[in-house]
PDB file of N, CA and C in Angstrom:
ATOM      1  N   UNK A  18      87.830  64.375 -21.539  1.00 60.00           N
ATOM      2  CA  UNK A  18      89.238  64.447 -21.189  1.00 60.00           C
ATOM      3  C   UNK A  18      89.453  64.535 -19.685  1.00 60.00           C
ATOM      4  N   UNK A  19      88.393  64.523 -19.053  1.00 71.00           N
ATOM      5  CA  UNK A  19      88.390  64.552 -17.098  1.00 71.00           C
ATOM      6  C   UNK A  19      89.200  66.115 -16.776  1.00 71.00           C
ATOM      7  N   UNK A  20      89.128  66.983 -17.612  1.00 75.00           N
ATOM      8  CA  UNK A  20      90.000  68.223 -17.123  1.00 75.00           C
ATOM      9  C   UNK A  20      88.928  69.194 -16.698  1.00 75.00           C
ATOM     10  N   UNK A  21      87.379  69.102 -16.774  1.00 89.00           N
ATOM     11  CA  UNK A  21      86.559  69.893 -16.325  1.00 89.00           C
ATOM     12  C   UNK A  21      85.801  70.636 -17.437  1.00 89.00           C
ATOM     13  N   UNK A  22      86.355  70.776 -18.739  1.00 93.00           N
ATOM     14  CA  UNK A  22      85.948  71.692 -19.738  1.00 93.00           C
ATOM     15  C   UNK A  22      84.698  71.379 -20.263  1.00 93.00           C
ATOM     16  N   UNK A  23      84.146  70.213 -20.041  1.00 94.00           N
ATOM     17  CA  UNK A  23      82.641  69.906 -20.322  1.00 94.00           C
ATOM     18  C   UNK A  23      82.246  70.509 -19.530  1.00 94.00           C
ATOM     19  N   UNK A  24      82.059  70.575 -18.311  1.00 94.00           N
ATOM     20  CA  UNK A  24      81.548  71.199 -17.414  1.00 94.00           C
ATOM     21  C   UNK A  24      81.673  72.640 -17.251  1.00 94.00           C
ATOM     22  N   UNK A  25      82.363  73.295 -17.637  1.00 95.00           N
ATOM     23  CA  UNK A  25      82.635  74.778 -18.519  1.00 95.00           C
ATOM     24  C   UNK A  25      81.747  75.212 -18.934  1.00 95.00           C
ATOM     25  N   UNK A  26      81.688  74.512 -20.146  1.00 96.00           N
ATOM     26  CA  UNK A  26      81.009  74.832 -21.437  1.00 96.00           C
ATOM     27  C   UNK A  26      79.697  74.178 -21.081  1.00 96.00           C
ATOM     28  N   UNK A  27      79.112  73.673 -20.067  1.00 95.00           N
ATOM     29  CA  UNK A  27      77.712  73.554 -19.706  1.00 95.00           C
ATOM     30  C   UNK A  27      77.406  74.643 -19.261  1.00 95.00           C
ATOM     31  N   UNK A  28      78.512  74.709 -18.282  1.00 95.00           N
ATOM     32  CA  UNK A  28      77.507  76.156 -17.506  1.00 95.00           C
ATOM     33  C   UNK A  28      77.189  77.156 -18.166  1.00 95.00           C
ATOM     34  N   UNK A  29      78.392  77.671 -19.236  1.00 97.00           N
ATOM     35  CA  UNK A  29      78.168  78.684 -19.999  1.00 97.00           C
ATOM     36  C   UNK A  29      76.781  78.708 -20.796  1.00 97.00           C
ATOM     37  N   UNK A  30      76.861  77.309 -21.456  1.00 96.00           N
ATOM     38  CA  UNK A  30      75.711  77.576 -22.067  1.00 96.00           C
ATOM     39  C   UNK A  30      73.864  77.673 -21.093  1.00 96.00           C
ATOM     40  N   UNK A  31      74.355  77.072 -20.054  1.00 95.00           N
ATOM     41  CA  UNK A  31      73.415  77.447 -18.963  1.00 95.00           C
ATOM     42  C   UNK A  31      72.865  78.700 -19.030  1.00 95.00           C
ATOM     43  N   UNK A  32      74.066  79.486 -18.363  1.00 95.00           N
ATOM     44  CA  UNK A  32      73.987  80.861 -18.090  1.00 95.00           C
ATOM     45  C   UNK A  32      73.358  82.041 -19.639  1.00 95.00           C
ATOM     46  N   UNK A  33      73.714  81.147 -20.682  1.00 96.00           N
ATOM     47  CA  UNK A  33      73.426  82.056 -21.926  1.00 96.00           C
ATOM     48  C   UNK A  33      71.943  81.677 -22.261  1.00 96.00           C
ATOM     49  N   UNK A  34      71.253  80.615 -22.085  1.00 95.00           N
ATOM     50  CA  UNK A  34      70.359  79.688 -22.006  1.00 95.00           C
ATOM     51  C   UNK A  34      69.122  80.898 -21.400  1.00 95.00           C
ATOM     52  N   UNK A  35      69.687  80.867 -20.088  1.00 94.00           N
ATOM     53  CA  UNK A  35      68.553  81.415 -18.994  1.00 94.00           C
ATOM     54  C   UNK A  35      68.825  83.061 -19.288  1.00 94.00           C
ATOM     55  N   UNK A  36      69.505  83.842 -20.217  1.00 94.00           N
ATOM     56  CA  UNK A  36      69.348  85.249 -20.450  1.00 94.00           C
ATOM     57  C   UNK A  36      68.329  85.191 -21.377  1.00 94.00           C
ATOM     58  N   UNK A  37      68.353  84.017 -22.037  1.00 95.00           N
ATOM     59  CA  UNK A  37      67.327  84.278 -23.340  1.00 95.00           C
ATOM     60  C   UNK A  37      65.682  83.240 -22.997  1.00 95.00           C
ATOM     61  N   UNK A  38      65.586  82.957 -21.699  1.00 95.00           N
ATOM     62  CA  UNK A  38      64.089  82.416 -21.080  1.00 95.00           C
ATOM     63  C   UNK A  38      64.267  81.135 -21.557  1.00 95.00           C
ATOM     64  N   UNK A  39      65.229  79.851 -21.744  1.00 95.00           N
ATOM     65  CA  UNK A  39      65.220  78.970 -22.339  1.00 95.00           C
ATOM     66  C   UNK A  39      65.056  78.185 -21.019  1.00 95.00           C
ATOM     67  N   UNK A  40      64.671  77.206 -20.567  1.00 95.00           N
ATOM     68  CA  UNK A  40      63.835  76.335 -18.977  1.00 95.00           C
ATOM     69  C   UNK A  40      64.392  75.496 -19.588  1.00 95.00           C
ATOM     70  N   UNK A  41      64.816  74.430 -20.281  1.00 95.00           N
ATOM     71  CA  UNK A  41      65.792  73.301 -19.813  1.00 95.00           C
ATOM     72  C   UNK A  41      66.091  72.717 -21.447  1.00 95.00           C
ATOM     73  N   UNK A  42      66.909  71.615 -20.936  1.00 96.00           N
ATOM     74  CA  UNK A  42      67.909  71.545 -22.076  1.00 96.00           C
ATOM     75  C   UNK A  42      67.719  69.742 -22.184  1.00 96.00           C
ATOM     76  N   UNK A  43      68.041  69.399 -23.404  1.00 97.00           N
ATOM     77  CA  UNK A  43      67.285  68.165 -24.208  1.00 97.00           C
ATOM     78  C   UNK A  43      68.576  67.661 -24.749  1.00 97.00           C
ATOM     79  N   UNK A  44      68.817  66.235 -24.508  1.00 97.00           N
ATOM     80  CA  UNK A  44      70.200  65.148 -25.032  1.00 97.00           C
ATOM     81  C   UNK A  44      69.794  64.172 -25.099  1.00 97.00           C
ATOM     82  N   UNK A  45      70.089  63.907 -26.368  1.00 97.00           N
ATOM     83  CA  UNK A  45      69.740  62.454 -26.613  1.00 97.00           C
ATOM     84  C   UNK A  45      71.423  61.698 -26.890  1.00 97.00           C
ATOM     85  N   UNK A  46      71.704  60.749 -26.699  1.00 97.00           N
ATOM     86  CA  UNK A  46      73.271  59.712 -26.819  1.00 97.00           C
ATOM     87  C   UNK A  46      72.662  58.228 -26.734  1.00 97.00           C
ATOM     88  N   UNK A  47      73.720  57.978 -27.605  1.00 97.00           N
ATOM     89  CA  UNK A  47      73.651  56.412 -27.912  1.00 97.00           C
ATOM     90  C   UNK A  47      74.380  55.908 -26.087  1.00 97.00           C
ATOM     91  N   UNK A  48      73.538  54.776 -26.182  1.00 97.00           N
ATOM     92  CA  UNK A  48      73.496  54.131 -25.346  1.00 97.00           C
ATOM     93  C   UNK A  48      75.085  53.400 -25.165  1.00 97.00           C
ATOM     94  N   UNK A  49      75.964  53.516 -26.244  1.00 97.00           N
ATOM     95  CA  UNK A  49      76.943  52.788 -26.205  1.00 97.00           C
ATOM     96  C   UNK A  49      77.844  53.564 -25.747  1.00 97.00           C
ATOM     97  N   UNK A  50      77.823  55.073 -25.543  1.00 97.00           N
ATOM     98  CA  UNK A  50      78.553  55.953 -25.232  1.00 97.00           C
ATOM     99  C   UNK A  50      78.137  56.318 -23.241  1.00 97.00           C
ATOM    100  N   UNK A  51      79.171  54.968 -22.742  1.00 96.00           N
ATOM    101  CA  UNK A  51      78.854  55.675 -21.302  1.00 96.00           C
ATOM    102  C   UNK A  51      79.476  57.144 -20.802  1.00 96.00           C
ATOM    103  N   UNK A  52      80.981  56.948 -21.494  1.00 95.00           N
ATOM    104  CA  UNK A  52      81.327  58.464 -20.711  1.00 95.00           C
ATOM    105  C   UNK A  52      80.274  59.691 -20.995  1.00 95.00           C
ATOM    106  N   UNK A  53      79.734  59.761 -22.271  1.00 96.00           N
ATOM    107  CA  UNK A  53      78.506  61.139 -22.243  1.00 96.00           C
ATOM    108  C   UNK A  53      77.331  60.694 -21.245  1.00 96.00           C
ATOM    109  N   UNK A  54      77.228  59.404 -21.372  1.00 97.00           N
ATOM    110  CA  UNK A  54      75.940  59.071 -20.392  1.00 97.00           C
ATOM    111  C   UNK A  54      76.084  59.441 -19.098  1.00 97.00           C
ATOM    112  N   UNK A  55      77.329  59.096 -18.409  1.00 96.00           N
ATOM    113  CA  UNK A  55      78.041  59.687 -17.254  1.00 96.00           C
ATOM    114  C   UNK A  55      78.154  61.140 -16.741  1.00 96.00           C
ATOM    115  N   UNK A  56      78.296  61.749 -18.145  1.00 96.00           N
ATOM    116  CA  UNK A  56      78.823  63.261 -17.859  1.00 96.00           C
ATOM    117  C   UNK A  56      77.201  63.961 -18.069  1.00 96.00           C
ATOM    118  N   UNK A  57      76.495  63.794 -18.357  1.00 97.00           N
ATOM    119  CA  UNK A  57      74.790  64.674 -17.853  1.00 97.00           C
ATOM    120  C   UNK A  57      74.259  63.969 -17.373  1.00 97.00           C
ATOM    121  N   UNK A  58      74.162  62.841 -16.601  1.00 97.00           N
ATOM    122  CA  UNK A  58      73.656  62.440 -15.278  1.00 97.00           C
ATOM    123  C   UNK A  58      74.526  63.054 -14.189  1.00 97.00           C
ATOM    124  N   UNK A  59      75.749  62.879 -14.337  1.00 96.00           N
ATOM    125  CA  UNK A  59      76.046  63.503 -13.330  1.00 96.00           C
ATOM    126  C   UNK A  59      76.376  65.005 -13.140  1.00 96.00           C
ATOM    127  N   UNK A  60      75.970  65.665 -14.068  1.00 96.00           N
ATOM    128  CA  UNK A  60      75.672  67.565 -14.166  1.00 96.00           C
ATOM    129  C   UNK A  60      74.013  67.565 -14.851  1.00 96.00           C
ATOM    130  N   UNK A  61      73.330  66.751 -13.485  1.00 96.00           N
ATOM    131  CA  UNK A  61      71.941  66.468 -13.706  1.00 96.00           C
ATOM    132  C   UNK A  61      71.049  66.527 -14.160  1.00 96.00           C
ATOM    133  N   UNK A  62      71.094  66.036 -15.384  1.00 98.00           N
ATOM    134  CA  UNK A  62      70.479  65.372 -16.498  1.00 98.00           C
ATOM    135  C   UNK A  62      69.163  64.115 -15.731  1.00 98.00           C
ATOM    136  N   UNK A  63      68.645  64.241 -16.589  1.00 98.00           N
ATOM    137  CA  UNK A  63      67.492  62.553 -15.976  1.00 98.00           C
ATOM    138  C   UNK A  63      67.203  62.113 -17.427  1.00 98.00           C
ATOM    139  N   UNK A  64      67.181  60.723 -16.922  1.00 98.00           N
ATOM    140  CA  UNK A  64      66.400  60.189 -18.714  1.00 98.00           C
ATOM    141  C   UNK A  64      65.440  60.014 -18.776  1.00 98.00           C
ATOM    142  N   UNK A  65      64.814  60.269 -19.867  1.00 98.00           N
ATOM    143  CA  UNK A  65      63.108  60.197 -19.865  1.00 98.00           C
ATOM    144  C   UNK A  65      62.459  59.519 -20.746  1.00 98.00           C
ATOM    145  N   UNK A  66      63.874  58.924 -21.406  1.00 98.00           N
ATOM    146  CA  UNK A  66      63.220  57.693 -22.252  1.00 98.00           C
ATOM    147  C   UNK A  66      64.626  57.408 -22.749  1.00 98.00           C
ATOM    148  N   UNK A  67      64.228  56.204 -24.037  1.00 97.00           N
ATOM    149  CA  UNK A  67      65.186  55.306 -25.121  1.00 97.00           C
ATOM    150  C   UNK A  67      64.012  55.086 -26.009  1.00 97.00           C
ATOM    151  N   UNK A  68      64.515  54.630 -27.041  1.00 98.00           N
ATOM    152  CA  UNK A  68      64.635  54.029 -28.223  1.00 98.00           C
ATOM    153  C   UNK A  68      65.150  53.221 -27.917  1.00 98.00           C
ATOM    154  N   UNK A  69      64.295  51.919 -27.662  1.00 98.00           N
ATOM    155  CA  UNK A  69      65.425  50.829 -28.282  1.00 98.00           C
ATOM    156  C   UNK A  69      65.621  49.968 -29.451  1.00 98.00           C
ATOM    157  N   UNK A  70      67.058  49.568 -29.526  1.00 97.00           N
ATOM    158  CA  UNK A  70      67.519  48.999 -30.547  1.00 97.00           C
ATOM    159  C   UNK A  70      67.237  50.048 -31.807  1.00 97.00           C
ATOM    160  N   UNK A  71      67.509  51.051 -31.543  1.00 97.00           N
ATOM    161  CA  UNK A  71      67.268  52.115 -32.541  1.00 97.00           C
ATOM    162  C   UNK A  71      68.200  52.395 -33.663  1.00 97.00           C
ATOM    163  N   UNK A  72      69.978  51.568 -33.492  1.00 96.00           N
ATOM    164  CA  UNK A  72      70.645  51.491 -34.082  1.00 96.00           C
ATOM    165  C   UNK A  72      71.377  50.554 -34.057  1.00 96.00           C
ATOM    166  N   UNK A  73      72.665  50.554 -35.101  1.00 96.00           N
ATOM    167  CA  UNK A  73      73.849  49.479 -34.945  1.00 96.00           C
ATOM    168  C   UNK A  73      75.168  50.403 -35.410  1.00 96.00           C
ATOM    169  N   UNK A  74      75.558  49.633 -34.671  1.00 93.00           N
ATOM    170  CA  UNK A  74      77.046  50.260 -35.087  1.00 93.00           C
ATOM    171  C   UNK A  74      78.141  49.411 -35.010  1.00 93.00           C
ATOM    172  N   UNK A  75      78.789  48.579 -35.814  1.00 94.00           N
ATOM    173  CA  UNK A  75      79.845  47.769 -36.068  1.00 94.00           C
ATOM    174  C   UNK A  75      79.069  46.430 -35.507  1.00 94.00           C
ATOM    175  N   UNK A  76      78.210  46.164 -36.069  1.00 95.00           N
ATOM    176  CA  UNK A  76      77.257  44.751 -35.525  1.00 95.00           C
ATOM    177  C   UNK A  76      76.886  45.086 -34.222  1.00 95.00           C
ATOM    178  N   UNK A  77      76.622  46.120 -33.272  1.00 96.00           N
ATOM    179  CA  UNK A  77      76.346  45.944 -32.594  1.00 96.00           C
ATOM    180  C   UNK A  77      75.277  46.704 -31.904  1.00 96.00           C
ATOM    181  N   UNK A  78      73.578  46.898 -31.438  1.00 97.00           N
ATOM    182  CA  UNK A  78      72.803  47.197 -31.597  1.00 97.00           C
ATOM    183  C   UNK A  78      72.722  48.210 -30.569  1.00 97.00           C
ATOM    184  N   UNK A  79      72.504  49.527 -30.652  1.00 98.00           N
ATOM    185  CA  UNK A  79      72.157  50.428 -29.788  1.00 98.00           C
ATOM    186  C   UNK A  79      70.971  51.158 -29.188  1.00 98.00           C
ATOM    187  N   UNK A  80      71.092  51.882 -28.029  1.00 98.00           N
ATOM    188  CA  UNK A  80      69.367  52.382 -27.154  1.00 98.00           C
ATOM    189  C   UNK A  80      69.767  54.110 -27.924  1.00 98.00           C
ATOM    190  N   UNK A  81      69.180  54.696 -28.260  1.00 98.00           N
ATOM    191  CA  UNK A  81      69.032  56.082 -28.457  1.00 98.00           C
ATOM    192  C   UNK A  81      68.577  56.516 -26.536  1.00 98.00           C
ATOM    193  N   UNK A  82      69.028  57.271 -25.850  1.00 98.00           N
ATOM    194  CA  UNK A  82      68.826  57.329 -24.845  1.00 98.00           C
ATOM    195  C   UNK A  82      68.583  59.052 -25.099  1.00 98.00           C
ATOM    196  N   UNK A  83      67.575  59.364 -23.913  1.00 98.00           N
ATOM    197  CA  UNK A  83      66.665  60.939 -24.034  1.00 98.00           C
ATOM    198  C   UNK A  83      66.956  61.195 -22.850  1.00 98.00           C
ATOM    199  N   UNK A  84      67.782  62.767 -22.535  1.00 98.00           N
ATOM    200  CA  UNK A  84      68.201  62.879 -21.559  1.00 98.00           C
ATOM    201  C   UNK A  84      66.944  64.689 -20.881  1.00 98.00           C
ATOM    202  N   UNK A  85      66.610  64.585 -20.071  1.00 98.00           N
ATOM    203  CA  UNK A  85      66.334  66.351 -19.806  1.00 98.00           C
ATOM    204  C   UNK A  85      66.842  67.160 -18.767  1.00 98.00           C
ATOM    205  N   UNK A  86      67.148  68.056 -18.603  1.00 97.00           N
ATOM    206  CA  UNK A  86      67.641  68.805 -17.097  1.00 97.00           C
ATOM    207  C   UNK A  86      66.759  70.411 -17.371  1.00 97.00           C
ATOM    208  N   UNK A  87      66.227  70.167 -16.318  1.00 97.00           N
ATOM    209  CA  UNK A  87      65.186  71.760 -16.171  1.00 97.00           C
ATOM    210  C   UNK A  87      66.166  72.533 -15.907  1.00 97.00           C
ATOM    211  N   UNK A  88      66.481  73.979 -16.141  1.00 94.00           N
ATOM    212  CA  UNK A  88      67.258  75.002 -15.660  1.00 94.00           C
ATOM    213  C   UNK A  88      67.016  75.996 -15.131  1.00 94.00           C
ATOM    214  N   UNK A  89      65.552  76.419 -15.425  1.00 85.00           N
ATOM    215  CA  UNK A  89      64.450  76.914 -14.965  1.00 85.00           C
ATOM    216  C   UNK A  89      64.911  78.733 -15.600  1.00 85.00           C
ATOM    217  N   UNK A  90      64.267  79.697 -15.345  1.00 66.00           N
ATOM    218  CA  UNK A  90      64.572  80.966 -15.240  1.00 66.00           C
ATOM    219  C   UNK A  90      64.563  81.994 -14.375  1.00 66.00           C
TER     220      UNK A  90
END
């Protein structure tokens, strides 16, 4: 919705993440979905792989994309 609340609710879970020793956090999204692809690359995410052609969806064939961001403790 571009109002920031993803980014909220990252940090939070960040912050709840690293009370309990958890070092980084794991996303996987279809490749057809740029705005999520957008929104943990750019609250730095890296990809560390795909699947490809791992799906379809309305005839049309998708990457399973693997996202990681260390958070460390």
């Amino acid at each position: 919705t571009n109002q920031g609340l993803g980014v909220i609710m990252l940090e939070y879970l960040i912050d709840k993440a690293r009370a309990i020793d958890i070092d980084n956090f794991v996303a996987n999204v279809s490749s057809l979905n740029d705005n999520s692809l957008e929104f943990y690359l750019k609250n730095g995410f890296e990809e560390r792989g795909r699947l490809v052609n791992a799906g379809r969806k309305s005839g049309t064939d998708f990457d399973v994309v693997f996202l990681q961001r260390f958070i460390g403790v």
